[in-house]
PDB file of C-alpha atoms and ligand atoms in Angstrom:
ATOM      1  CA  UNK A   1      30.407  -3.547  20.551  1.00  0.00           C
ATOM      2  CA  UNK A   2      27.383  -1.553  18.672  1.00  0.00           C
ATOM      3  CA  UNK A   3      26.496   1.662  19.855  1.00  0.00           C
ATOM      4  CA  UNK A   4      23.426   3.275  18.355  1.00  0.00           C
ATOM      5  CA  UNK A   5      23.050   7.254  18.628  1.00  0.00           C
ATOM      6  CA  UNK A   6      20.178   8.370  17.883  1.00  0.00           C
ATOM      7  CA  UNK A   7      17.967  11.577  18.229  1.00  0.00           C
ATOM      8  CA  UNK A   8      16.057  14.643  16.952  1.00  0.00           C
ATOM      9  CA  UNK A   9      17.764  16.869  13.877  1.00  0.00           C
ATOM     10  CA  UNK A  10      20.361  18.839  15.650  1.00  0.00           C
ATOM     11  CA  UNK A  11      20.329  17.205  18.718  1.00  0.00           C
ATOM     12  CA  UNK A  12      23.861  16.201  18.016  1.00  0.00           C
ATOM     13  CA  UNK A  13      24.004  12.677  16.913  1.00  0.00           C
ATOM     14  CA  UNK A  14      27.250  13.520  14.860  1.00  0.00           C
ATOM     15  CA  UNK A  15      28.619  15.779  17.702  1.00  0.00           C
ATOM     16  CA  UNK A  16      28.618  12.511  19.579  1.00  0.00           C
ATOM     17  CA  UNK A  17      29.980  10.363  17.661  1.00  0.00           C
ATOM     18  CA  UNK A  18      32.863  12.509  16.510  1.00  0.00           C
ATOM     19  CA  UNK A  19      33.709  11.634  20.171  1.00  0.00           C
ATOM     20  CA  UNK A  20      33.745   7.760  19.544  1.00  0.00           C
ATOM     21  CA  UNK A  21      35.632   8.017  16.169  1.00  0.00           C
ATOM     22  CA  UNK A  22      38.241   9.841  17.757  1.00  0.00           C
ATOM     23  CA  UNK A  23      38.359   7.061  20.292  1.00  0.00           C
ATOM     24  CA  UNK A  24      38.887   4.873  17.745  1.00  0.00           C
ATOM     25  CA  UNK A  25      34.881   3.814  16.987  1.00  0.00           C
ATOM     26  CA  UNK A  26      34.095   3.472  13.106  1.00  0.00           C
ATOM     27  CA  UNK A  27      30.786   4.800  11.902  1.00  0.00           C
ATOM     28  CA  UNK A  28      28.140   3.754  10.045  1.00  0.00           C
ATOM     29  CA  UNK A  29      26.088   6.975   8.995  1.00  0.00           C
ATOM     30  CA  UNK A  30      22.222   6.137   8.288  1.00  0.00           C
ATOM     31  CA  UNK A  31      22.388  10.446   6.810  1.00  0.00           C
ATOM     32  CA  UNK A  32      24.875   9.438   4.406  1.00  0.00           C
ATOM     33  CA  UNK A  33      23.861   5.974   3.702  1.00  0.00           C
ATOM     34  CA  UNK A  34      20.414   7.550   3.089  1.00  0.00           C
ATOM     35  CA  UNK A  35      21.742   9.655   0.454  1.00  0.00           C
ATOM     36  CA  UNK A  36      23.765   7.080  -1.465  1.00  0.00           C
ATOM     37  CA  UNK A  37      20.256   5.093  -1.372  1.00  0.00           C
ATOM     38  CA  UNK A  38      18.563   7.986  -3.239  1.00  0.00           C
ATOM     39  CA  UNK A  39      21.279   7.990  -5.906  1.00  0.00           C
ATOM     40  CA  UNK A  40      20.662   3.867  -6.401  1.00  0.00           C
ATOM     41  CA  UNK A  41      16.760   4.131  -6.205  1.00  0.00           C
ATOM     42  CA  UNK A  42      17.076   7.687  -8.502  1.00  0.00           C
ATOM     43  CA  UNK A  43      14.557   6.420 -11.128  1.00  0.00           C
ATOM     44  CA  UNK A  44      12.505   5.022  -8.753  1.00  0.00           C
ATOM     45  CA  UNK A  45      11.984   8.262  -7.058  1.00  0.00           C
ATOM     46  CA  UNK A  46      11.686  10.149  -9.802  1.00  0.00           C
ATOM     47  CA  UNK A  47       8.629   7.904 -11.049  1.00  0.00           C
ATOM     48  CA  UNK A  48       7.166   8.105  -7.644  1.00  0.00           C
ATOM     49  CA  UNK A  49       7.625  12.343  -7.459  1.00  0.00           C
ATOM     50  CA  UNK A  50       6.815  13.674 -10.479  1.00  0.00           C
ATOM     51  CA  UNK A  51       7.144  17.031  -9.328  1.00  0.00           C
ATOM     52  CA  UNK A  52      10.214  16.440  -8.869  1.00  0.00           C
ATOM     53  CA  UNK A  53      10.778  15.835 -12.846  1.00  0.00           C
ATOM     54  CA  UNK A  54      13.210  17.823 -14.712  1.00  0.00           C
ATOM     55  CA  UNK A  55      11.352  20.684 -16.638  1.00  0.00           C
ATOM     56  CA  UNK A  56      13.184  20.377 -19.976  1.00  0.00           C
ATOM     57  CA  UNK A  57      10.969  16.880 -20.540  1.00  0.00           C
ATOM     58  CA  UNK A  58      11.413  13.248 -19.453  1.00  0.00           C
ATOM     59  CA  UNK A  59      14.339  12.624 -21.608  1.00  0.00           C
ATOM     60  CA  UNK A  60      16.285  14.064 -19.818  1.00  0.00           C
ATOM     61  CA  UNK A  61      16.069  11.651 -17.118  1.00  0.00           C
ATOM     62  CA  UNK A  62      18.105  12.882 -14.136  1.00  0.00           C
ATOM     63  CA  UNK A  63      20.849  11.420 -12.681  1.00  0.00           C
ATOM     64  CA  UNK A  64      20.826  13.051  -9.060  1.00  0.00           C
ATOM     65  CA  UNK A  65      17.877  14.042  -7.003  1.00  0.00           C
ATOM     66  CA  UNK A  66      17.325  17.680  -5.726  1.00  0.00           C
ATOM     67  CA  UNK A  67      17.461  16.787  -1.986  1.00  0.00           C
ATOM     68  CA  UNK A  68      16.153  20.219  -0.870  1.00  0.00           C
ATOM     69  CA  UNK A  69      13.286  20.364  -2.891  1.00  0.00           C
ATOM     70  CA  UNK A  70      12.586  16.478  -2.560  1.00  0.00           C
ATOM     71  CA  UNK A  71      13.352  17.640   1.433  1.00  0.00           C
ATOM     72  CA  UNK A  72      10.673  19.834   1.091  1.00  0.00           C
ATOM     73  CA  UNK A  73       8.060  17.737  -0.900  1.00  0.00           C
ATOM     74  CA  UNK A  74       8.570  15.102   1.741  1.00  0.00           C
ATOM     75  CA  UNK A  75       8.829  16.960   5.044  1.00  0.00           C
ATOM     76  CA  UNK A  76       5.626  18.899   4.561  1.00  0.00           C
ATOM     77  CA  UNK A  77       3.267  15.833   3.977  1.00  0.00           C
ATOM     78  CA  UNK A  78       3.288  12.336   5.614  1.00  0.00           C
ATOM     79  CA  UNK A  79       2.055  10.401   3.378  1.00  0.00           C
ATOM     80  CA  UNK A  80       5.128  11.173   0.767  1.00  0.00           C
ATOM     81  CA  UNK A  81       7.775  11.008   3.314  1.00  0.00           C
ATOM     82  CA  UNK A  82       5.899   7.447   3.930  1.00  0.00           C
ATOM     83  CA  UNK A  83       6.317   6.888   0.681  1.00  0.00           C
ATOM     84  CA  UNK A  84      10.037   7.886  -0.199  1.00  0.00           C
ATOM     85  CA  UNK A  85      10.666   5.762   3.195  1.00  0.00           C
ATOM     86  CA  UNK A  86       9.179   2.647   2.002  1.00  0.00           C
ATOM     87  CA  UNK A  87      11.626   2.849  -1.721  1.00  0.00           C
ATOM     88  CA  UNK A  88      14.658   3.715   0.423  1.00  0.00           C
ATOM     89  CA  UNK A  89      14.435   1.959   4.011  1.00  0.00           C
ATOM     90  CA  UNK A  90      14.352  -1.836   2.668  1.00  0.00           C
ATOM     91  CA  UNK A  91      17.762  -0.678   0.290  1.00  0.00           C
ATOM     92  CA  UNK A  92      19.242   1.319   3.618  1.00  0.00           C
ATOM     93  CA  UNK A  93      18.623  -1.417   6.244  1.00  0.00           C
ATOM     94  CA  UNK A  94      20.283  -4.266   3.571  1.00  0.00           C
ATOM     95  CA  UNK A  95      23.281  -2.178   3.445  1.00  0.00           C
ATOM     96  CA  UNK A  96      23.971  -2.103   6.914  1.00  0.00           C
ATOM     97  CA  UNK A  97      23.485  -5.271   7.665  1.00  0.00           C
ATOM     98  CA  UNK A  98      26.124  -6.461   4.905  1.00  0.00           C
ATOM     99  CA  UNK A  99      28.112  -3.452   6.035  1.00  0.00           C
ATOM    100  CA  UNK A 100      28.289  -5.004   9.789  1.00  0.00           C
ATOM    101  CA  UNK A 101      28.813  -8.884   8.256  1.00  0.00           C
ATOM    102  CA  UNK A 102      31.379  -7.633   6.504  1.00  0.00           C
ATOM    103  CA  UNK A 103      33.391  -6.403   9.785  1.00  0.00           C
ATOM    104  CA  UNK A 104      32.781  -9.762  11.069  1.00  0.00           C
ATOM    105  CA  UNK A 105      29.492  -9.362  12.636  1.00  0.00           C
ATOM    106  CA  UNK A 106      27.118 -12.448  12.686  1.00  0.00           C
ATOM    107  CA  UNK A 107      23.257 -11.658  12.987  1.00  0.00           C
ATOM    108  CA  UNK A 108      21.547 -14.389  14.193  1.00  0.00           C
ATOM    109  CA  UNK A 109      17.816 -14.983  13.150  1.00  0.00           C
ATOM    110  CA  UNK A 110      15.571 -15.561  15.630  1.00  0.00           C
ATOM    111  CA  UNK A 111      11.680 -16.374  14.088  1.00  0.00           C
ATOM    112  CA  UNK A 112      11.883 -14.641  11.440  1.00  0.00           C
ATOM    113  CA  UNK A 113      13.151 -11.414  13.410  1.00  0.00           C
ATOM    114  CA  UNK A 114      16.605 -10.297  12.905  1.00  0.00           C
ATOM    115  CA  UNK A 115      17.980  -9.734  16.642  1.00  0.00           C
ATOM    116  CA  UNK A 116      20.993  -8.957  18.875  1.00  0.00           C
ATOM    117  CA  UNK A 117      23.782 -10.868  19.023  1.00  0.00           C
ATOM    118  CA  UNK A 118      26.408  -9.202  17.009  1.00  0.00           C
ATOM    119  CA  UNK A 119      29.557 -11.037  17.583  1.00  0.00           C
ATOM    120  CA  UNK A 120      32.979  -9.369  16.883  1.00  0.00           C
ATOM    121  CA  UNK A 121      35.833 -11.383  16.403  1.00  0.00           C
ATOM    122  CA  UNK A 122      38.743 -10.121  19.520  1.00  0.00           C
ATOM    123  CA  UNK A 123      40.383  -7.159  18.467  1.00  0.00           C
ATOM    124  CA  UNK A 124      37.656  -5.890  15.998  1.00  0.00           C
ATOM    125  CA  UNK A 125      36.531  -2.174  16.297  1.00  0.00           C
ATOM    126  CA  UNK A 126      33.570  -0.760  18.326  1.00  0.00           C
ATOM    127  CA  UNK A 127      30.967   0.245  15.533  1.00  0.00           C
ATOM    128  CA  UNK A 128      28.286   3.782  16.015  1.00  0.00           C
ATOM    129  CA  UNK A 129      25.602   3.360  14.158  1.00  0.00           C
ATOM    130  CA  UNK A 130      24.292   7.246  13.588  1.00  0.00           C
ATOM    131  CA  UNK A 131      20.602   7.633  12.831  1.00  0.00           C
ATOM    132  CA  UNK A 132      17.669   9.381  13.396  1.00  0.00           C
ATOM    133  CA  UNK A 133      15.604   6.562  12.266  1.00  0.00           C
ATOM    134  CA  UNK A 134      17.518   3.812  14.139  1.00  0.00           C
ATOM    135  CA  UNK A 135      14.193   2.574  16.135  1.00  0.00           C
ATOM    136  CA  UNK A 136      11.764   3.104  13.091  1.00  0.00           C
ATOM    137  CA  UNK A 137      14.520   0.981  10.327  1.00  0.00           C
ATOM    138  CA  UNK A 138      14.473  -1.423  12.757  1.00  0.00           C
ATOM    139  CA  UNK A 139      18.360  -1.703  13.856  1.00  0.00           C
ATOM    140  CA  UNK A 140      17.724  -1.289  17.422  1.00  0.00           C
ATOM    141  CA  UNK A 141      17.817  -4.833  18.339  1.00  0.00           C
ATOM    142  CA  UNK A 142      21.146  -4.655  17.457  1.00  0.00           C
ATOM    143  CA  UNK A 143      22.795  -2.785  19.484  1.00  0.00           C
ATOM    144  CA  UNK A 144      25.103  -3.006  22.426  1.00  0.00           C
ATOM    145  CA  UNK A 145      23.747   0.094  23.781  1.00  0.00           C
ATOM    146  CA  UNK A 146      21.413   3.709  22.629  1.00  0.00           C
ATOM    147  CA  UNK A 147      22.705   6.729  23.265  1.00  0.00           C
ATOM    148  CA  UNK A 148      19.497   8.938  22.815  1.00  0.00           C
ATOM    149  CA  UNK A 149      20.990  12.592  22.147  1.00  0.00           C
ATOM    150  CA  UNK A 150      18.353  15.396  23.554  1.00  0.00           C
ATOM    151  CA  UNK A 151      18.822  19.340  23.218  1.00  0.00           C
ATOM    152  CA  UNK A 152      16.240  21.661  23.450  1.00  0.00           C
ATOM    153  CA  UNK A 153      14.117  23.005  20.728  1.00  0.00           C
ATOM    154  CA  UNK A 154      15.561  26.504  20.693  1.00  0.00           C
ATOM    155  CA  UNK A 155      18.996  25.431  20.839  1.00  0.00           C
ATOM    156  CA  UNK A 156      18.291  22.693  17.575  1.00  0.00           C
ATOM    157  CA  UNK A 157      16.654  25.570  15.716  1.00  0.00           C
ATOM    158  CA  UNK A 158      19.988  27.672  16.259  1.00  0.00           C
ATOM    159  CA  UNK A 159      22.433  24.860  15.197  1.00  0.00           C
ATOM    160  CA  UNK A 160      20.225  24.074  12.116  1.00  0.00           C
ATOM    161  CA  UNK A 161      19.834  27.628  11.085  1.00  0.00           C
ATOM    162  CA  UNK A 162      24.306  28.352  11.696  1.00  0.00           C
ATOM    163  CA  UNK A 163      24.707  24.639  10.309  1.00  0.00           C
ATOM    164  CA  UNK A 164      22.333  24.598   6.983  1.00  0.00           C
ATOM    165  CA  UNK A 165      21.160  27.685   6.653  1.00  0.00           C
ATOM    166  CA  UNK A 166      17.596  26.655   6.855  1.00  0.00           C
ATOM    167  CA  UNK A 167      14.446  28.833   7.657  1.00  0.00           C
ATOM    168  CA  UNK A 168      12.940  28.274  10.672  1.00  0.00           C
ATOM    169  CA  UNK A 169       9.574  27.042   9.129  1.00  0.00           C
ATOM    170  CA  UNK A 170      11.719  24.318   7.143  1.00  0.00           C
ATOM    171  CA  UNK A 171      12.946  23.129  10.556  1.00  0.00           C
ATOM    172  CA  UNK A 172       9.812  23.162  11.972  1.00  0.00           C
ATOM    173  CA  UNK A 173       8.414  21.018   9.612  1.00  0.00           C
ATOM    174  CA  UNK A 174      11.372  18.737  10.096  1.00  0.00           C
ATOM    175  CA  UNK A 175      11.053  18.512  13.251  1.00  0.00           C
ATOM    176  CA  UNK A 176       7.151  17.528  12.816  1.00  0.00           C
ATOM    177  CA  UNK A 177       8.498  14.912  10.620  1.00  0.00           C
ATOM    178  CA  UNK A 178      10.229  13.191  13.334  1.00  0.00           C
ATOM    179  CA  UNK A 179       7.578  14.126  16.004  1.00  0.00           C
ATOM    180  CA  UNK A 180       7.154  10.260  16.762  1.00  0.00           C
ATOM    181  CA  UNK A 181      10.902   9.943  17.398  1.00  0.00           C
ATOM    182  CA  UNK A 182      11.316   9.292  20.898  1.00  0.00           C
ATOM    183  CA  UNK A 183      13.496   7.478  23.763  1.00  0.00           C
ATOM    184  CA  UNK A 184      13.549   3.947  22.637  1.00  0.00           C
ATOM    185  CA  UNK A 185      11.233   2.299  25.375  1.00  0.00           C
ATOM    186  CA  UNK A 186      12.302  -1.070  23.958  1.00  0.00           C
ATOM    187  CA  UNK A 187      15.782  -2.580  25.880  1.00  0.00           C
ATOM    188  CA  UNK A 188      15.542  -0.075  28.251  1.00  0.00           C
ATOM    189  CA  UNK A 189      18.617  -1.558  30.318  1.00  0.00           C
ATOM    190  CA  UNK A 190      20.835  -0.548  27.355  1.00  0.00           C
ATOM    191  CA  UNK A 191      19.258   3.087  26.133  1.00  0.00           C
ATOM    192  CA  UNK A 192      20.583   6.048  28.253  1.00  0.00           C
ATOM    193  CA  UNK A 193      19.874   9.723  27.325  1.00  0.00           C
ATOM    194  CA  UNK A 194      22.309  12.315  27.000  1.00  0.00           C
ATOM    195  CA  UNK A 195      21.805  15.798  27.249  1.00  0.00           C
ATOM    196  CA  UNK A 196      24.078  17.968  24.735  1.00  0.00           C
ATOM    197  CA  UNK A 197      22.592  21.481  26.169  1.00  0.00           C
ATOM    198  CA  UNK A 198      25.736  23.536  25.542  1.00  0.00           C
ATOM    199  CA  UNK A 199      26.131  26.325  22.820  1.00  0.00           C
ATOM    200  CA  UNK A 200      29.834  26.190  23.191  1.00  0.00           C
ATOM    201  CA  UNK A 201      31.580  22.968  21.651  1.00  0.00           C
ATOM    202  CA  UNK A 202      34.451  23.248  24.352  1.00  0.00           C
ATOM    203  CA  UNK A 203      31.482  23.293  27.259  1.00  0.00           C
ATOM    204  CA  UNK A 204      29.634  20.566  25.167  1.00  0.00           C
ATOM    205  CA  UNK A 205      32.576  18.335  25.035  1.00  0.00           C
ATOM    206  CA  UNK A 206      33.209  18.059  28.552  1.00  0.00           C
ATOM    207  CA  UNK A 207      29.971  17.878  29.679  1.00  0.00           C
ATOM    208  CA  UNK A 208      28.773  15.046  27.518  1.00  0.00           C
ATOM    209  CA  UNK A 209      32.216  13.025  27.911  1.00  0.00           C
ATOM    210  CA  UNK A 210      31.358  13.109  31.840  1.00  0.00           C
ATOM    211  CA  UNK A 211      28.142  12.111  30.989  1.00  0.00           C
ATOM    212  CA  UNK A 212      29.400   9.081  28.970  1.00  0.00           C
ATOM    213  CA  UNK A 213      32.035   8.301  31.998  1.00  0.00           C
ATOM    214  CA  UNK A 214      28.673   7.353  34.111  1.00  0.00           C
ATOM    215  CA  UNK A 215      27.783   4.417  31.262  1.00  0.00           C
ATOM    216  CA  UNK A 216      29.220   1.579  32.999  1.00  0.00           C
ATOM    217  CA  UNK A 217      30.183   0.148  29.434  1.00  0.00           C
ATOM    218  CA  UNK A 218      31.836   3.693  28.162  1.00  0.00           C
ATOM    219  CA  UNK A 219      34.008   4.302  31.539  1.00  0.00           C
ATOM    220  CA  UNK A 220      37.126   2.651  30.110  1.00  0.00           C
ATOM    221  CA  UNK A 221      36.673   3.878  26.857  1.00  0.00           C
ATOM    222  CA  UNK A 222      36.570   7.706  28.433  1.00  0.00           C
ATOM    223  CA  UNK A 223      38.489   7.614  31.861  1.00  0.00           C
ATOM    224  CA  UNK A 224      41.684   8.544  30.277  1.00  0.00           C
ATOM    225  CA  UNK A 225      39.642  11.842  29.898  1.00  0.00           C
ATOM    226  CA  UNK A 226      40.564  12.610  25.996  1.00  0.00           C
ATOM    227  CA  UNK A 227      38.349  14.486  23.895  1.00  0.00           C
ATOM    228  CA  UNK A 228      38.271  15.390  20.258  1.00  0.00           C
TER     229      UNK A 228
HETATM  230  C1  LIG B 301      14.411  13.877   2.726  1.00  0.00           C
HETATM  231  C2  LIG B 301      15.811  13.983   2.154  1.00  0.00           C
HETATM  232  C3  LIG B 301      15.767  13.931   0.630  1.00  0.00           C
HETATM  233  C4  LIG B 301      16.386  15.373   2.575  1.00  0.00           C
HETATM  234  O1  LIG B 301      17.743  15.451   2.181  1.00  0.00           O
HETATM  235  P1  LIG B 301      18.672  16.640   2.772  1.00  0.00           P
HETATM  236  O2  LIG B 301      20.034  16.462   2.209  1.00  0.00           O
HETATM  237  O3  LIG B 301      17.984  17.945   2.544  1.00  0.00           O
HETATM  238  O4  LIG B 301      18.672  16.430   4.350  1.00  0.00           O
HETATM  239  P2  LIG B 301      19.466  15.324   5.208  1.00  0.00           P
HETATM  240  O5  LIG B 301      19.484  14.011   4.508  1.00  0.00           O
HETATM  241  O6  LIG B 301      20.764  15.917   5.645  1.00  0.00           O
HETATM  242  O7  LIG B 301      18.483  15.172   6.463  1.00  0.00           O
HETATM  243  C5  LIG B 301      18.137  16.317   7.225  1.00  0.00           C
HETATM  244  C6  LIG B 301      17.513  15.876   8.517  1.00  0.00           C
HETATM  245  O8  LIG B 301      16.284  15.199   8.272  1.00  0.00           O
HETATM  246  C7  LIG B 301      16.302  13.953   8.951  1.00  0.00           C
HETATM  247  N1  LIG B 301      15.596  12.940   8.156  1.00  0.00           N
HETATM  248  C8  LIG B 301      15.896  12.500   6.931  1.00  0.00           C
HETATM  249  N2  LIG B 301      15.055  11.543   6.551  1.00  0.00           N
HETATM  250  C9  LIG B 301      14.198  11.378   7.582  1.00  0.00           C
HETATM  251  C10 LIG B 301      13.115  10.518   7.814  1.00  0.00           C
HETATM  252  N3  LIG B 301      12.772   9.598   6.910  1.00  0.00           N
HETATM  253  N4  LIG B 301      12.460  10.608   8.994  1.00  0.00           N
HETATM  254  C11 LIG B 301      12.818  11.503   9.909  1.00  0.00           C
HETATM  255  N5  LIG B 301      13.848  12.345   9.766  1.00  0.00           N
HETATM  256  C12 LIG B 301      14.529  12.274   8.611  1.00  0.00           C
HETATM  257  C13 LIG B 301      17.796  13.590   9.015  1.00  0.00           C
HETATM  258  O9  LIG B 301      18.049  12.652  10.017  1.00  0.00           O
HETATM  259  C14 LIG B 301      18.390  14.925   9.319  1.00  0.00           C
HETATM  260  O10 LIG B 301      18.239  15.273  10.657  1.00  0.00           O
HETATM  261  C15 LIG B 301      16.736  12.855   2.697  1.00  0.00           C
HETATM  262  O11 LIG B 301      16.985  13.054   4.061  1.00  0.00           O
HETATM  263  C16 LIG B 301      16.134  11.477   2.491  1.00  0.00           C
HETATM  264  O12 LIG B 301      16.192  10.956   1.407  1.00  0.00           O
HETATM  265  N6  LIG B 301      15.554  10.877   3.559  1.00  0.00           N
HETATM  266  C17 LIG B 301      14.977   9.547   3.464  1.00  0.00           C
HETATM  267  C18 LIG B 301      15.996   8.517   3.883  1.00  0.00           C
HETATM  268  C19 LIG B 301      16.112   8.496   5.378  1.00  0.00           C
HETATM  269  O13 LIG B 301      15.208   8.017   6.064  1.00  0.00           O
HETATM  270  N7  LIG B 301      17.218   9.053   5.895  1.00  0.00           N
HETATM  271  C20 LIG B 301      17.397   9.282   7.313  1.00  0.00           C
HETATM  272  C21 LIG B 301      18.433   8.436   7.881  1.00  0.00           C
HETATM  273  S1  LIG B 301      18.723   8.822   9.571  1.00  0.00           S
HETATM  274  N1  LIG B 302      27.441  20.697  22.299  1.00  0.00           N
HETATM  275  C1  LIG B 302      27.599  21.394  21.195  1.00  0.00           C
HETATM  276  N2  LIG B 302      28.279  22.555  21.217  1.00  0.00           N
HETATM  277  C2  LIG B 302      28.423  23.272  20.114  1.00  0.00           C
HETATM  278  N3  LIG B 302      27.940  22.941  18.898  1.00  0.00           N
HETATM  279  C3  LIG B 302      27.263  21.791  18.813  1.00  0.00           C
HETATM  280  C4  LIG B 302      27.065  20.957  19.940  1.00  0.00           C
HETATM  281  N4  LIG B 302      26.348  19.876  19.542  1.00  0.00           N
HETATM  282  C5  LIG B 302      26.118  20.025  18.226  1.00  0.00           C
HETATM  283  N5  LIG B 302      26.666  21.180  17.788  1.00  0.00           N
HETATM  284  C6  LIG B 302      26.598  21.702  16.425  1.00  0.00           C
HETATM  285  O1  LIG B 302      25.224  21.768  16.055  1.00  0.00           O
HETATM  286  C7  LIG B 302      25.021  21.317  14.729  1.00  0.00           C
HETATM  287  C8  LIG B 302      24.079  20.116  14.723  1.00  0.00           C
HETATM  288  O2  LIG B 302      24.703  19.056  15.439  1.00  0.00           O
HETATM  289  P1  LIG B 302      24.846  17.612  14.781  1.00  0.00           P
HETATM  290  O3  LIG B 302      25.174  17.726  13.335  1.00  0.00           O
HETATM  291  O4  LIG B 302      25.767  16.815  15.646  1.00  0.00           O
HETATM  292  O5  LIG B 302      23.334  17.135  14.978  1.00  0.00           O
HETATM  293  P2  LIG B 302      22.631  15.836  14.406  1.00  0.00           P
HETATM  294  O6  LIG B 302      21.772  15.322  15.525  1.00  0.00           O
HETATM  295  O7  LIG B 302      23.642  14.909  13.837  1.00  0.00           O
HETATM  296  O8  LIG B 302      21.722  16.503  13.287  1.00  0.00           O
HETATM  297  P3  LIG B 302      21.046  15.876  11.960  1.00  0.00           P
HETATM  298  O9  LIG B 302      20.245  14.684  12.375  1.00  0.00           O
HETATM  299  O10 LIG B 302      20.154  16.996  11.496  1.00  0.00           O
HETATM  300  O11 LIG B 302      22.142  15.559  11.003  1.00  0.00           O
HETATM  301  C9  LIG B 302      26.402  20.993  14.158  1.00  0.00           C
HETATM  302  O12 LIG B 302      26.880  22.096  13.436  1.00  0.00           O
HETATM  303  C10 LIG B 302      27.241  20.755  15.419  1.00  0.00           C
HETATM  304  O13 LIG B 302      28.603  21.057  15.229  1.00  0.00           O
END
């Protein structure tokens, strides 16, 4: 099975699936995969941002990209996050799709669309694919089942600031950023929302395990009542 878990910064995509990969889930981070993309696509980027160019002159062509300031660049103005996404998202997207072919996943092409249908051989691991993005990258078709993670604004601008440091205008310009994030409205039968609400992790846990015990899917998975 696929999961997707998706959600708002700070909403707690990777609180939740700390759960599943200590359940035995493996997971395929869209954050992290994201990063190694801007490593692979650094000269790219760099032509694209200029301002991003190392002051001491263009031979000294860098190797790794400032994420904070390219964070920053991006964040504040669409139309360069737009354009950062279109360099990165076509490299991201290929690499999880070989990623789940190589664990024995078979997409199957349906006019021209990639769609559902990943079969696991038996006795092949249940997969979380973690990502902010997963509707706009276009992995939602898929998945098994969405997890949509929701926490209130206040409570994300907390987390971010203990997690990252990060001012609160930063986060709120983040957050803008993802303003069209919202509860996949496509296979609604298979998206279910989960609140994470708690500012304790112990209070967190057990709430959102009980909430994953009422997924039909998830029971077995969580009845033995385990958490991480
Ligand atoms: C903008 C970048 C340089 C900022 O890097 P930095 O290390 O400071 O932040 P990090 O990667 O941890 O992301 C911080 C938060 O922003 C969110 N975010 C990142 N990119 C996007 C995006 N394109 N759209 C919406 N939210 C995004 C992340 O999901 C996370 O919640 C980096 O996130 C990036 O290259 N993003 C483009 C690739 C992408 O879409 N990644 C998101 C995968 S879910
Ligand atoms: N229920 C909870 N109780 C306590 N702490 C929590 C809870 N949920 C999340 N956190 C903490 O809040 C911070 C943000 O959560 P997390 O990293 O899971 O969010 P995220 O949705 O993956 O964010 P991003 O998309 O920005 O990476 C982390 O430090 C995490 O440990």
């Amino acid at each position: 099975m696929l999961i997707g878990i998706t959600g708002k910064s700070c909403s707690g995509k990777d609180f939740l699936s700390a759960i599943f990969q200590n359940q035995g889930c493996r997971e395929i981070n869209l954050d992290a995969i994201g990063h190694m993309a801007l490593e692979h696509n650094c000269w790219e980027i760099v032509q694209a941002f200029p301002e991003l160019a190392d002051r001491s002159g263009p031979k000294n062509v860098q190797k790794t990209i400032d994420r904070k300031k390219l964070g920053d660049l991006v964040f504040r103005n669409p139309a360069a996050l737009h354009k950062l996404e279109g360099i990165l998202h076509p490299w991201m997207r290929r690499l999880v799709l070989q990623e789940l072919e190589s664990h024995g996943g078979t997409i199957h092409i349906v006019s021209g669309e990639r769609t559902k249908h990943m079969d696991y051989h038996p006795g092949h691991r249940n997969f979380i694919l973690n990502a902010a993005i997963l509707e706009k990258l276009g992995l939602l078709p898929l998945c098994d089942l969405v997890l949509w993670v929701e926490s209130p604004l206040w409570l994300r601008v907390w987390r971010a600031r203990q997690r990252e440091q990060i001012s609160l205008l930063g986060f709120l310009r983040r957050n803008r950023a993802q303003r069209g994030l919202k509860v996949p409205s496509q296979f609604q039968a298979t998206v279910f929302r989960i609140k994470n609400a708690k500012m304790r992790r112990e209070d967190g846990l057990v709430n959102v395990i009980q909430q994953l015990r009422q997924i039909p899917r998830l029971r077995c998975m969580f009845e033995s009542g385990q958490s991480s």
